[in-house]
XYZ file of C-alpha atoms in Angstrom:
720
model
C 197.219 83.436 264.496
C 198.989 84.065 261.235
C 198.778 88.163 260.675
C 198.453 89.501 256.866
C 201.968 91.096 257.247
C 203.333 87.452 257.415
C 201.783 86.590 254.181
C 202.766 89.712 252.275
C 206.147 89.715 253.853
C 206.587 85.932 252.152
C 204.950 86.771 248.911
C 207.506 89.884 248.599
C 210.415 87.434 249.583
C 210.117 85.951 245.984
C 208.056 88.262 243.591
C 209.755 91.227 242.548
C 207.229 94.208 242.795
C 204.359 92.200 244.100
C 200.797 93.531 244.075
C 200.759 93.493 247.974
C 197.930 96.193 247.839
C 195.663 93.404 246.314
C 196.368 91.110 249.250
C 195.472 93.682 251.743
C 192.168 94.334 249.875
C 191.340 90.927 249.774
C 192.337 90.320 253.396
C 189.923 93.104 254.661
C 187.173 91.948 252.525
C 187.331 88.566 253.686
C 187.749 89.779 257.341
C 184.641 91.764 257.082
C 182.652 89.040 255.205
C 183.266 86.320 258.090
C 182.878 88.946 260.621
C 181.337 87.116 263.675
C 181.689 83.948 262.682
C 183.460 81.501 264.641
C 184.922 77.773 263.701
C 184.224 74.804 265.890
C 187.673 75.410 267.639
C 186.398 78.478 268.774
C 188.714 80.642 266.511
C 187.437 83.653 264.351
C 186.639 82.384 260.853
C 189.166 84.378 259.448
C 191.857 82.147 260.778
C 190.963 79.530 258.256
C 191.389 81.522 254.970
C 194.617 83.283 256.488
C 196.049 79.845 257.160
C 195.252 78.877 253.435
C 196.763 81.973 252.042
C 199.892 81.442 254.134
C 200.384 77.737 252.680
C 200.167 79.255 249.351
C 202.497 81.872 249.948
C 204.773 78.889 251.507
C 204.232 77.562 248.187
C 205.419 80.542 246.544
C 202.354 81.201 244.379
C 201.497 84.311 242.700
C 199.302 87.127 244.376
C 196.129 86.058 242.662
C 196.332 82.878 244.104
C 197.118 84.019 247.432
C 194.319 86.513 247.160
C 191.925 83.740 246.241
C 192.898 81.887 249.155
C 191.775 84.589 251.501
C 188.513 84.777 249.312
C 187.752 81.210 248.800
C 184.907 80.734 251.173
C 183.232 84.068 250.655
C 181.192 83.170 247.687
C 180.060 79.647 249.344
C 179.450 80.937 252.614
C 178.235 84.462 252.535
C 175.697 86.687 250.131
C 178.749 87.774 247.915
C 178.602 86.730 244.150
C 181.442 85.859 241.709
C 180.641 88.950 239.900
C 181.138 91.218 243.141
C 184.568 89.349 243.596
C 185.358 89.983 239.700
C 184.341 93.515 240.049
C 186.771 94.249 243.357
C 189.591 92.122 242.549
C 189.623 91.207 238.663
C 188.576 88.275 236.530
C 191.863 86.222 237.408
C 190.791 86.160 241.235
C 187.270 85.543 240.422
C 187.885 82.716 238.274
C 190.186 80.750 240.700
C 187.573 81.528 243.549
C 184.682 80.367 241.335
C 186.502 76.752 240.389
C 187.319 76.367 244.063
C 183.604 77.070 244.801
C 182.437 74.624 242.421
C 184.637 71.714 243.755
C 183.470 72.417 247.212
C 179.938 71.943 246.274
C 180.727 68.586 244.667
C 179.056 66.106 247.276
C 181.465 62.897 247.682
C 179.946 61.260 250.707
C 177.621 59.158 248.885
C 179.938 58.031 246.308
C 181.558 54.520 246.550
C 185.435 54.156 246.805
C 185.472 52.519 243.621
C 184.405 55.663 241.962
C 187.461 57.453 243.676
C 189.513 57.619 240.431
C 186.699 59.139 238.581
C 186.384 61.796 240.891
C 190.087 62.812 241.119
C 189.716 62.822 237.238
C 186.763 65.027 237.235
C 188.143 67.638 239.450
C 191.153 67.629 237.408
C 189.262 68.179 234.387
C 187.061 70.781 236.021
C 189.858 72.898 237.250
C 190.923 74.263 233.908
C 193.241 76.556 236.008
C 195.930 74.683 237.987
C 195.953 77.328 240.851
C 192.239 76.321 241.529
C 193.715 72.899 243.019
C 196.291 74.156 244.555
C 194.151 76.516 246.612
C 191.754 73.641 247.240
C 194.540 71.250 248.470
C 195.738 74.220 250.727
C 192.005 74.342 252.009
C 191.960 70.565 252.726
C 195.394 70.636 254.401
C 194.310 73.378 257.118
C 190.907 71.179 257.424
C 192.699 68.083 258.310
C 194.935 70.152 260.650
C 192.040 71.384 262.609
C 189.936 68.069 262.320
C 190.120 67.221 265.720
C 187.128 69.461 266.663
C 184.666 67.681 264.553
C 182.508 64.761 265.604
C 184.385 61.171 265.238
C 181.919 60.217 262.239
C 182.435 63.859 260.526
C 186.218 62.835 261.210
C 186.105 59.685 259.425
C 184.147 60.754 256.386
C 186.373 63.900 255.920
C 189.595 61.616 256.055
C 188.231 58.806 253.861
C 187.548 61.359 251.094
C 190.968 63.083 251.791
C 192.612 59.932 251.498
C 190.566 58.882 248.414
C 190.437 62.078 246.405
C 192.896 64.808 247.738
C 196.054 62.787 248.750
C 196.473 61.066 244.991
C 195.481 64.762 243.805
C 198.422 66.005 245.226
C 200.628 63.064 244.439
C 199.664 63.742 241.030
C 200.628 67.497 241.068
C 203.942 66.234 242.340
C 203.153 68.128 246.046
C 204.988 65.613 248.059
C 205.199 67.456 251.219
C 201.295 68.079 251.175
C 200.461 64.269 250.149
C 202.535 63.071 252.854
C 201.027 65.077 255.635
C 197.392 64.479 254.350
C 198.039 60.697 254.433
C 199.603 60.800 257.664
C 196.604 62.544 259.058
C 194.157 60.535 257.233
C 195.617 57.328 259.191
C 195.252 59.209 262.329
C 191.636 59.389 261.989
C 190.697 56.269 260.218
C 192.978 53.817 262.079
C 193.686 55.595 265.304
C 194.926 52.409 266.919
C 197.388 51.826 264.219
C 198.400 55.595 264.099
C 199.121 55.568 268.005
C 201.144 52.468 267.715
C 203.264 53.424 264.661
C 203.767 57.227 266.409
C 205.053 55.606 269.432
C 207.564 53.021 267.677
C 208.721 55.915 265.264
C 209.368 58.264 268.250
C 211.465 55.822 270.166
C 213.221 54.819 267.200
C 213.875 58.572 266.441
C 215.017 59.396 269.823
C 217.586 56.166 269.952
C 218.671 56.499 266.306
C 219.178 60.320 266.242
C 222.779 59.345 267.174
C 222.961 57.034 264.218
C 221.734 59.482 261.912
C 224.101 61.992 263.055
C 227.025 59.524 262.394
C 225.950 58.801 258.923
C 225.320 62.473 258.025
C 228.890 63.017 259.399
C 230.272 60.403 257.214
C 228.708 61.438 254.099
C 229.664 64.771 254.569
C 233.271 64.020 255.157
C 233.357 61.852 251.994
C 231.839 64.648 249.726
C 233.992 67.447 251.205
C 237.094 65.138 250.428
C 235.799 64.954 246.840
C 234.978 68.733 246.611
C 231.245 68.118 245.976
C 229.002 70.678 247.350
C 226.138 69.239 249.096
C 223.418 69.589 251.642
C 222.347 66.140 253.746
C 219.899 65.513 256.002
C 218.249 62.347 257.620
C 214.612 61.665 258.522
C 212.313 58.953 259.564
C 209.947 57.853 257.072
C 206.595 59.014 257.249
C 203.820 56.943 259.161
C 201.484 55.964 256.504
C 204.242 54.907 254.112
C 205.638 52.630 256.757
C 202.118 51.349 257.445
C 201.440 50.576 253.792
C 204.798 48.670 253.710
C 204.169 46.693 256.658
C 200.706 45.473 255.241
C 201.866 44.805 251.578
C 204.767 42.908 252.520
C 203.281 41.176 255.918
C 205.923 42.816 258.005
C 206.283 44.176 261.718
C 207.671 47.436 262.668
C 210.902 45.727 264.060
C 211.400 44.122 260.380
C 211.480 47.529 258.710
C 214.877 47.923 258.178
C 215.034 51.131 255.983
C 213.081 53.102 258.177
C 215.617 56.082 257.976
C 216.392 57.754 254.788
C 218.899 60.243 254.058
C 218.450 63.057 251.217
C 221.921 64.535 249.534
C 221.161 67.625 247.566
C 223.847 68.311 245.165
C 224.433 71.242 242.298
C 224.240 69.135 239.194
C 223.082 65.875 237.731
C 226.790 65.144 237.197
C 227.388 65.231 240.978
C 224.364 63.186 241.658
C 225.632 60.063 239.973
C 229.357 60.916 241.453
C 227.656 60.913 244.908
C 226.068 57.466 244.088
C 229.151 56.215 243.051
C 231.095 57.138 246.355
C 228.166 55.804 248.435
C 228.186 52.138 246.457
C 231.877 52.232 246.874
C 232.009 52.766 250.454
C 228.643 50.727 251.492
C 227.424 47.663 249.790
C 224.161 48.268 247.583
C 221.147 45.787 247.873
C 220.460 44.291 244.868
C 217.033 45.566 243.473
C 216.737 48.485 245.484
C 218.264 51.020 243.163
C 215.957 53.506 241.015
C 217.098 56.014 238.630
C 214.238 58.468 238.436
C 216.597 61.076 237.125
C 216.794 59.273 233.618
C 213.122 58.235 233.757
C 211.173 60.805 235.842
C 208.038 59.659 237.531
C 204.769 60.843 235.987
C 204.366 63.869 238.176
C 207.680 65.519 237.488
C 209.678 63.687 240.373
C 213.587 62.997 239.623
C 215.827 61.426 241.988
C 218.402 58.771 242.643
C 217.172 56.151 245.221
C 219.616 53.557 246.636
C 219.459 51.402 249.620
C 222.659 49.981 251.107
C 223.948 48.217 254.217
C 225.199 51.146 256.112
C 227.127 51.423 259.073
C 226.696 49.045 261.768
C 224.919 46.686 259.324
C 222.055 48.883 258.983
C 219.639 49.152 255.965
C 219.340 52.796 254.915
C 217.959 54.541 252.031
C 219.788 57.550 250.081
C 217.956 59.623 248.100
C 220.340 61.809 245.676
C 218.628 64.895 243.753
C 219.878 68.573 242.438
C 218.411 71.610 244.297
C 216.114 72.107 241.388
C 214.870 68.390 241.873
C 214.266 68.679 245.361
C 212.143 71.870 245.015
C 209.915 69.819 242.315
C 209.570 67.011 244.667
C 208.186 69.244 247.286
C 206.184 71.855 245.403
C 205.337 69.687 242.272
C 204.312 71.855 239.179
C 204.564 75.032 241.621
C 207.865 75.003 241.605
C 208.466 74.821 238.004
C 208.725 78.713 237.576
C 210.240 79.278 241.154
C 213.725 78.046 240.405
C 216.468 78.754 238.065
C 219.553 77.302 237.953
C 221.848 80.462 237.973
C 224.997 81.073 239.889
C 224.652 79.094 243.325
C 220.917 78.298 242.918
C 218.936 81.401 243.304
C 215.516 80.642 243.644
C 214.353 84.234 242.317
C 213.909 83.816 238.393
C 212.009 82.938 235.526
C 210.997 79.950 233.212
C 214.095 78.493 231.773
C 212.018 77.862 228.477
C 212.819 75.064 226.390
C 215.302 73.299 228.931
C 212.129 72.794 231.162
C 210.003 71.961 228.341
C 212.284 69.069 227.377
C 212.765 67.978 231.083
C 209.170 68.037 232.289
C 207.750 65.533 229.988
C 204.476 65.180 232.166
C 204.117 68.798 231.900
C 203.558 68.560 228.057
C 201.112 65.946 228.519
C 198.918 67.510 231.474
C 199.364 71.243 230.896
C 198.463 73.060 228.029
C 201.736 74.298 227.054
C 200.939 77.025 224.602
C 203.864 79.447 224.970
C 207.098 80.152 226.996
C 206.386 83.005 229.351
C 208.908 84.830 231.350
C 206.642 86.224 234.103
C 205.896 83.827 236.883
C 202.536 85.029 237.374
C 201.664 84.745 233.635
C 203.130 81.362 233.673
C 201.120 79.910 236.564
C 197.924 81.928 234.889
C 198.631 79.733 231.669
C 198.712 76.319 232.994
C 195.726 74.492 232.138
C 194.943 70.729 232.746
C 194.209 68.825 229.779
C 195.187 65.267 230.599
C 191.691 64.452 230.525
C 190.615 66.741 227.681
C 189.173 64.044 225.731
C 186.848 62.652 228.808
C 183.949 64.408 230.347
C 182.726 63.388 233.525
C 179.018 63.899 234.548
C 176.583 63.165 237.305
C 173.563 60.632 237.214
C 170.471 61.931 239.348
C 171.405 59.298 241.663
C 174.974 60.991 242.079
C 176.998 58.157 240.241
C 179.727 59.264 237.888
C 179.782 58.454 234.036
C 182.801 58.819 231.895
C 182.096 60.195 228.358
C 184.195 61.429 225.341
C 184.458 65.113 224.765
C 181.684 66.636 223.024
C 179.255 63.764 224.231
C 175.712 64.446 224.226
C 172.446 63.503 226.188
C 171.969 60.607 223.736
C 175.521 59.271 224.281
C 174.695 59.339 228.165
C 171.397 57.549 227.632
C 172.796 54.780 225.932
C 175.497 54.483 228.557
C 172.963 54.117 231.234
C 170.703 51.378 229.238
C 170.235 50.590 225.881
C 166.266 50.816 226.403
C 166.739 54.444 227.577
C 168.751 55.472 224.587
C 166.224 53.920 222.117
C 163.178 55.637 224.098
C 164.936 58.874 224.912
C 162.488 61.815 224.242
C 164.266 64.436 226.114
C 167.006 65.301 228.743
C 167.448 67.815 231.489
C 170.803 69.184 232.317
C 171.464 70.663 235.766
C 167.446 70.749 236.136
C 167.079 72.560 232.685
C 165.522 70.999 229.493
C 168.116 70.998 226.924
C 168.163 70.047 223.109
C 169.404 66.089 222.683
C 172.477 67.666 220.710
C 173.798 69.828 223.726
C 177.425 68.692 224.220
C 177.836 68.081 228.090
C 180.502 69.465 230.242
C 182.320 68.194 233.333
C 180.304 68.346 236.607
C 176.656 68.360 234.746
C 173.726 66.200 236.284
C 171.999 64.864 233.696
C 168.631 63.234 233.615
C 166.889 61.473 230.728
C 163.359 61.474 229.797
C 162.089 58.400 228.035
C 158.727 57.608 226.162
C 158.070 54.182 224.985
C 156.572 55.464 221.647
C 159.778 57.424 220.845
C 162.684 55.910 218.895
C 166.177 56.351 217.658
C 166.540 59.134 214.722
C 168.895 58.850 211.717
C 169.507 62.473 212.972
C 171.250 61.405 216.182
C 174.226 59.896 214.108
C 175.121 63.492 213.271
C 176.330 64.260 216.955
C 176.558 61.219 218.838
C 180.162 60.539 220.147
C 180.248 57.172 221.731
C 180.550 53.790 219.641
C 177.830 52.143 221.768
C 175.293 54.799 220.814
C 176.412 54.702 217.170
C 176.112 50.995 216.919
C 172.693 50.919 218.450
C 171.343 53.668 216.413
C 172.393 52.156 213.002
C 171.378 48.433 214.283
C 167.610 50.169 214.994
C 167.820 51.878 211.559
C 168.956 48.687 209.939
C 166.226 46.802 211.439
C 163.598 49.277 210.257
C 165.042 49.649 206.862
C 164.889 45.968 206.576
C 161.275 45.766 207.480
C 160.360 48.284 205.043
C 162.244 46.615 202.299
C 160.875 43.420 203.022
C 157.384 44.958 203.046
C 158.102 46.697 199.805
C 159.354 43.536 198.255
C 156.289 41.568 199.086
C 154.336 44.407 197.619
C 156.128 44.691 194.228
C 156.319 40.610 193.962
C 152.535 40.749 194.525
C 151.789 43.277 192.144
C 154.231 41.788 189.331
C 152.855 38.246 190.388
C 149.046 39.264 189.534
C 150.255 40.190 186.216
C 151.869 36.644 185.635
C 149.301 34.944 187.303
C 151.671 33.782 190.231
C 150.310 33.733 193.848
C 153.329 35.155 195.722
C 151.503 35.019 199.274
C 150.707 31.139 198.674
C 154.435 30.586 197.545
C 155.554 32.221 200.765
C 153.443 29.924 203.082
C 154.473 26.797 201.173
C 158.055 27.717 201.520
C 159.080 27.841 197.987
C 160.976 31.293 198.876
C 163.414 29.138 200.875
C 164.517 27.213 197.915
C 164.389 30.439 195.848
C 166.748 32.029 198.638
C 169.298 29.130 198.062
C 169.517 29.621 194.553
C 169.924 33.607 194.676
C 172.792 32.630 197.617
C 170.525 34.656 200.300
C 170.635 33.115 203.954
C 166.601 32.942 204.207
C 163.600 34.000 202.453
C 163.553 37.330 204.161
C 166.949 37.883 203.096
C 165.760 37.520 199.517
C 163.005 39.789 200.096
C 165.412 42.601 201.715
C 167.647 42.231 198.576
C 164.624 42.802 196.176
C 163.243 45.578 198.213
C 167.064 47.273 197.823
C 166.963 46.921 194.029
C 169.502 44.464 194.134
C 167.376 41.860 192.447
C 164.305 42.688 190.177
C 160.842 41.254 190.891
C 160.673 39.917 187.436
C 163.858 37.905 187.686
C 162.669 36.415 191.140
C 159.519 35.748 189.633
C 160.659 33.871 186.743
C 162.728 31.590 188.890
C 159.758 31.190 191.180
C 157.553 29.930 188.379
C 159.934 27.561 187.375
C 160.310 26.113 191.013
C 156.422 25.975 191.471
C 155.580 24.686 187.740
C 158.959 22.981 186.666
C 159.798 25.509 183.944
C 160.033 29.104 183.445
C 156.901 31.200 182.427
C 157.092 31.984 178.719
C 156.790 35.875 178.168
C 153.281 37.260 177.277
C 152.686 37.533 173.616
C 153.954 40.907 172.109
C 156.376 41.465 174.902
C 160.057 41.629 174.232
C 162.058 38.688 175.691
C 164.366 39.718 178.215
C 168.325 38.718 177.861
C 169.238 35.612 179.715
C 170.127 35.308 183.101
C 173.844 34.420 182.800
C 174.181 37.767 180.664
C 175.143 41.106 182.712
C 172.645 44.087 182.398
C 173.680 47.006 180.187
C 173.571 50.576 181.293
C 173.620 52.984 178.554
C 175.477 50.407 176.380
C 178.200 49.793 179.040
C 178.452 46.356 181.012
C 179.231 46.694 184.842
C 180.236 43.682 186.951
C 178.949 43.512 190.890
C 175.332 44.257 190.209
C 172.536 41.964 188.597
C 169.587 43.121 186.741
C 169.007 46.597 188.328
C 168.861 49.879 186.612
C 172.433 51.539 186.825
C 173.083 55.106 186.173
C 176.029 57.329 186.231
C 176.802 60.247 188.562
C 176.484 63.721 187.228
C 178.599 64.931 190.229
C 181.869 63.272 188.830
C 181.048 61.789 185.504
C 182.889 58.384 185.713
C 184.787 57.313 182.640
C 185.631 53.856 181.478
C 189.080 52.894 182.877
C 188.853 54.961 186.217
C 188.167 53.489 189.820
C 184.352 53.467 190.408
C 181.966 52.418 193.117
C 178.089 51.846 193.234
C 175.605 53.175 195.664
C 172.166 51.501 196.077
C 169.649 54.403 196.012
C 166.079 53.858 196.727
C 163.808 53.033 194.022
C 166.451 54.252 191.484
C 168.804 51.486 191.130
C 172.489 51.796 191.349
C 174.358 54.993 190.817
C 178.154 54.804 189.884
C 180.697 57.348 191.221
C 184.169 57.630 190.586
C 185.874 56.323 193.636
C 187.412 59.636 194.602
C 184.127 61.431 194.360
C 183.607 63.636 197.122
C 180.079 62.490 197.936
C 181.161 59.036 198.355
C 182.314 59.435 202.015
C 179.091 60.686 203.173
C 177.262 57.519 201.788
C 176.112 54.914 204.253
C 178.635 51.988 203.861
C 176.229 49.278 203.980
C 174.640 50.515 200.555
C 178.000 50.679 198.739
C 178.692 48.169 196.116
C 182.007 47.151 194.578
C 181.651 47.623 191.066
C 184.242 47.691 187.815
C 184.161 48.307 184.292
C 183.337 44.963 182.048
C 183.550 45.120 178.196
C 183.424 48.077 175.889
C 180.815 49.491 173.888
C 181.129 51.989 171.046
C 179.412 55.171 172.804
C 180.710 58.293 174.335
C 180.654 59.461 177.891
C 180.474 63.388 178.931
C 183.637 64.695 180.652
C 184.486 68.338 181.581
C 187.710 70.097 181.016
C 189.298 73.597 181.522
C 191.835 75.110 179.294
C 193.620 78.256 180.307
C 195.778 79.929 177.424
C 197.085 82.977 176.226
C 194.288 85.231 174.741
C 196.134 85.181 171.167
C 194.215 85.447 167.607
C 193.360 81.912 166.439
C 193.896 80.002 169.973
C 190.164 78.733 169.887
C 190.523 77.448 166.455
C 193.882 75.510 167.221
C 192.417 73.855 170.331
C 189.166 72.659 168.432
C 191.206 71.396 165.894
C 193.223 69.416 168.059
C 190.220 67.979 169.775
C 188.717 67.141 166.669
C 191.784 65.247 165.412
C 191.441 63.347 168.608
C 187.845 62.636 167.818
C 186.897 64.384 170.753
C 183.539 66.062 170.287
C 182.707 69.584 171.970
C 179.063 69.156 173.383
C 179.072 72.829 175.017
C 181.605 75.345 176.183
C 181.994 78.886 178.184
C 184.898 81.470 178.027
C 186.113 83.890 180.315
C 189.045 86.586 180.215
C 191.157 87.136 182.901
C 193.127 90.385 183.855
C 196.590 88.772 183.302
C 195.864 88.325 179.462
C 194.881 84.499 179.733
C 191.520 83.130 179.012
C 189.531 80.118 180.574
C 187.848 77.730 178.144
C 185.618 75.482 179.848
C 184.161 72.743 177.710
C 181.866 69.536 178.285
C 183.377 66.907 175.630
C 182.183 63.374 174.642
C 184.712 60.895 174.941
C 184.884 56.969 174.821
C 187.028 56.314 177.662
C 189.724 57.909 180.014
C 192.756 57.215 177.919
C 191.139 59.086 175.198
C 190.751 62.008 177.180
C 193.869 62.395 178.808
C 195.639 61.578 175.191
C 193.500 64.645 173.776
C 194.586 67.189 176.835
C 198.092 66.192 176.479
C 197.897 67.318 172.833
C 196.555 70.479 173.912
C 199.159 71.123 176.609
C 201.638 70.841 173.594
C 200.487 74.127 172.157
C 202.897 76.972 173.198
C 200.133 79.312 174.275
C 198.285 76.813 176.869
C 199.155 77.419 180.181
C 197.011 74.738 181.631
C 194.696 71.999 180.375
C 193.095 69.839 183.058
C 189.756 67.568 183.554
C 187.422 69.240 185.935
C 185.559 67.081 188.748
């Protein structure tokens, strides 16, 4: 059984001045908490956390992680709380234990294999501190090593979960050694017959092939020594699961697997890697298509190496993997190796982060880890690692235990629409982790969400302020447009009937007789309802529609009532305050006071309810908040002899006669001052704020240019 001194000795071998007292206290606390409890194997339960902590020390993780390995089951299996762990061992250790505990509570057995990728993503997203995953993988590794003591059905269930979830996680984090061991053990319990056959075949091959392995190692070593390349070389038989996968994918028998033996050559530099590759290809013929350069293009999990399969001695196919010491450690320990190794002298493994060199090399770390600053202390470095590959995704559970993927910031409304459009439309409330929450609550990874529906509830426009998914936003807008359309049609009928009674026109009868269908064609509307919708939205006036309706029903336009001023002809544009505007037809037009648009500058129209069209400057800050479906493309057309208000600000030196000079220039430019305010500044300048009347944009800017020509004027601008 592993002893605490074995663990502390390991930690002291790779960390200068380690906090061994923390590990001693964690061991004592764990031993007391699990006292009297035994595993199915009959061993004291403390043997499990000791094995986990030892594995973490083998991976050369910091003291907080190793201590968390000792304590990782205490909260889940005893009455101890996270608060107690934090009080006794600090926030850092408590956070890791809490993360491992949360992942441990996730139930995978009922989940379909198809959801395995979502589950892996969710675990990654939940584990903000990457050390949580290190502890969890070490925990799973020891559980798999002792799986023989469980019932067969439990063995298969845990093995399948490991194969679906934890082995790919280990691979994603670059933990090759743990990944391959987990996969081989999964094969043992999921396909025991295949495992036994492969084990026997590999054992026979290994015993008969050891002489061949020694022979190749001798040839390679002699070749490299001759060329004065420092190296380590060793051979191994490939792992069982990878061999089985190759046999299945390519339909091969064991005897047809030619590159069962792989050789690793470890050298000092990248230059030596390529030099060794050249020597091997010069000695033995490479097989076309079997060369991979993972040094120039690393794998997503930081793996770097040169792979090449050649026809070796005696015509045997053999694979060579060529890498540096640093690459080898990354291949074995993934992200944990990043701060363990520093290329100094002959390759001392004690050292600290190599800063920008590593940041440039490990592209994957920039994608998956929150790399906020370069840290010299390896303990701080591991503490700073945060997984954000799925930062923009949130993984939550349905009440049935299925996983749903949502964007970061998603709410119960987004979740409801993801379940079904009807669920979203009638969402009346939500429970998150069993508690009622507001519908704008942002969901977090691992939340269990239940939607409360009410057939009488309908989507609210307010939901658009916080929903994140396109589906939810589209459905809500669609409902709002439908409701507004119905209201507009109803309002249009009411307005038309009211106006129709004044002119003796029966609108209801005209609708029944189908006259509105022909009327819709004249107004270029698709249907009678479309025409009514346009009337309700003030795009067409009731009087204009009724005049055309009268012409259709009676064969001519209805004359105006006696004494009533005849309106302008239909083919003329309406005028608003003496200005003709294209893009709108027979509706009230007014100018927005927020931006005071002037003739000559880009404008946009906005259809308001009951107040016609309001014209804004195209760059008005209010326009971006308007509903896009109610915006109109409008432009200035024609010119009237009238004035428009504009606001200007003039900053000038506070000198005698300045106000008179400025007013004189504005008067010469035929710009009338409507009102103004004055303010003196501490720097000897004054701000003059005027509201002026101008005919168009050109007149305004021409006047401002003349004002700017005064020597004492510092600034003359239009104010939005």
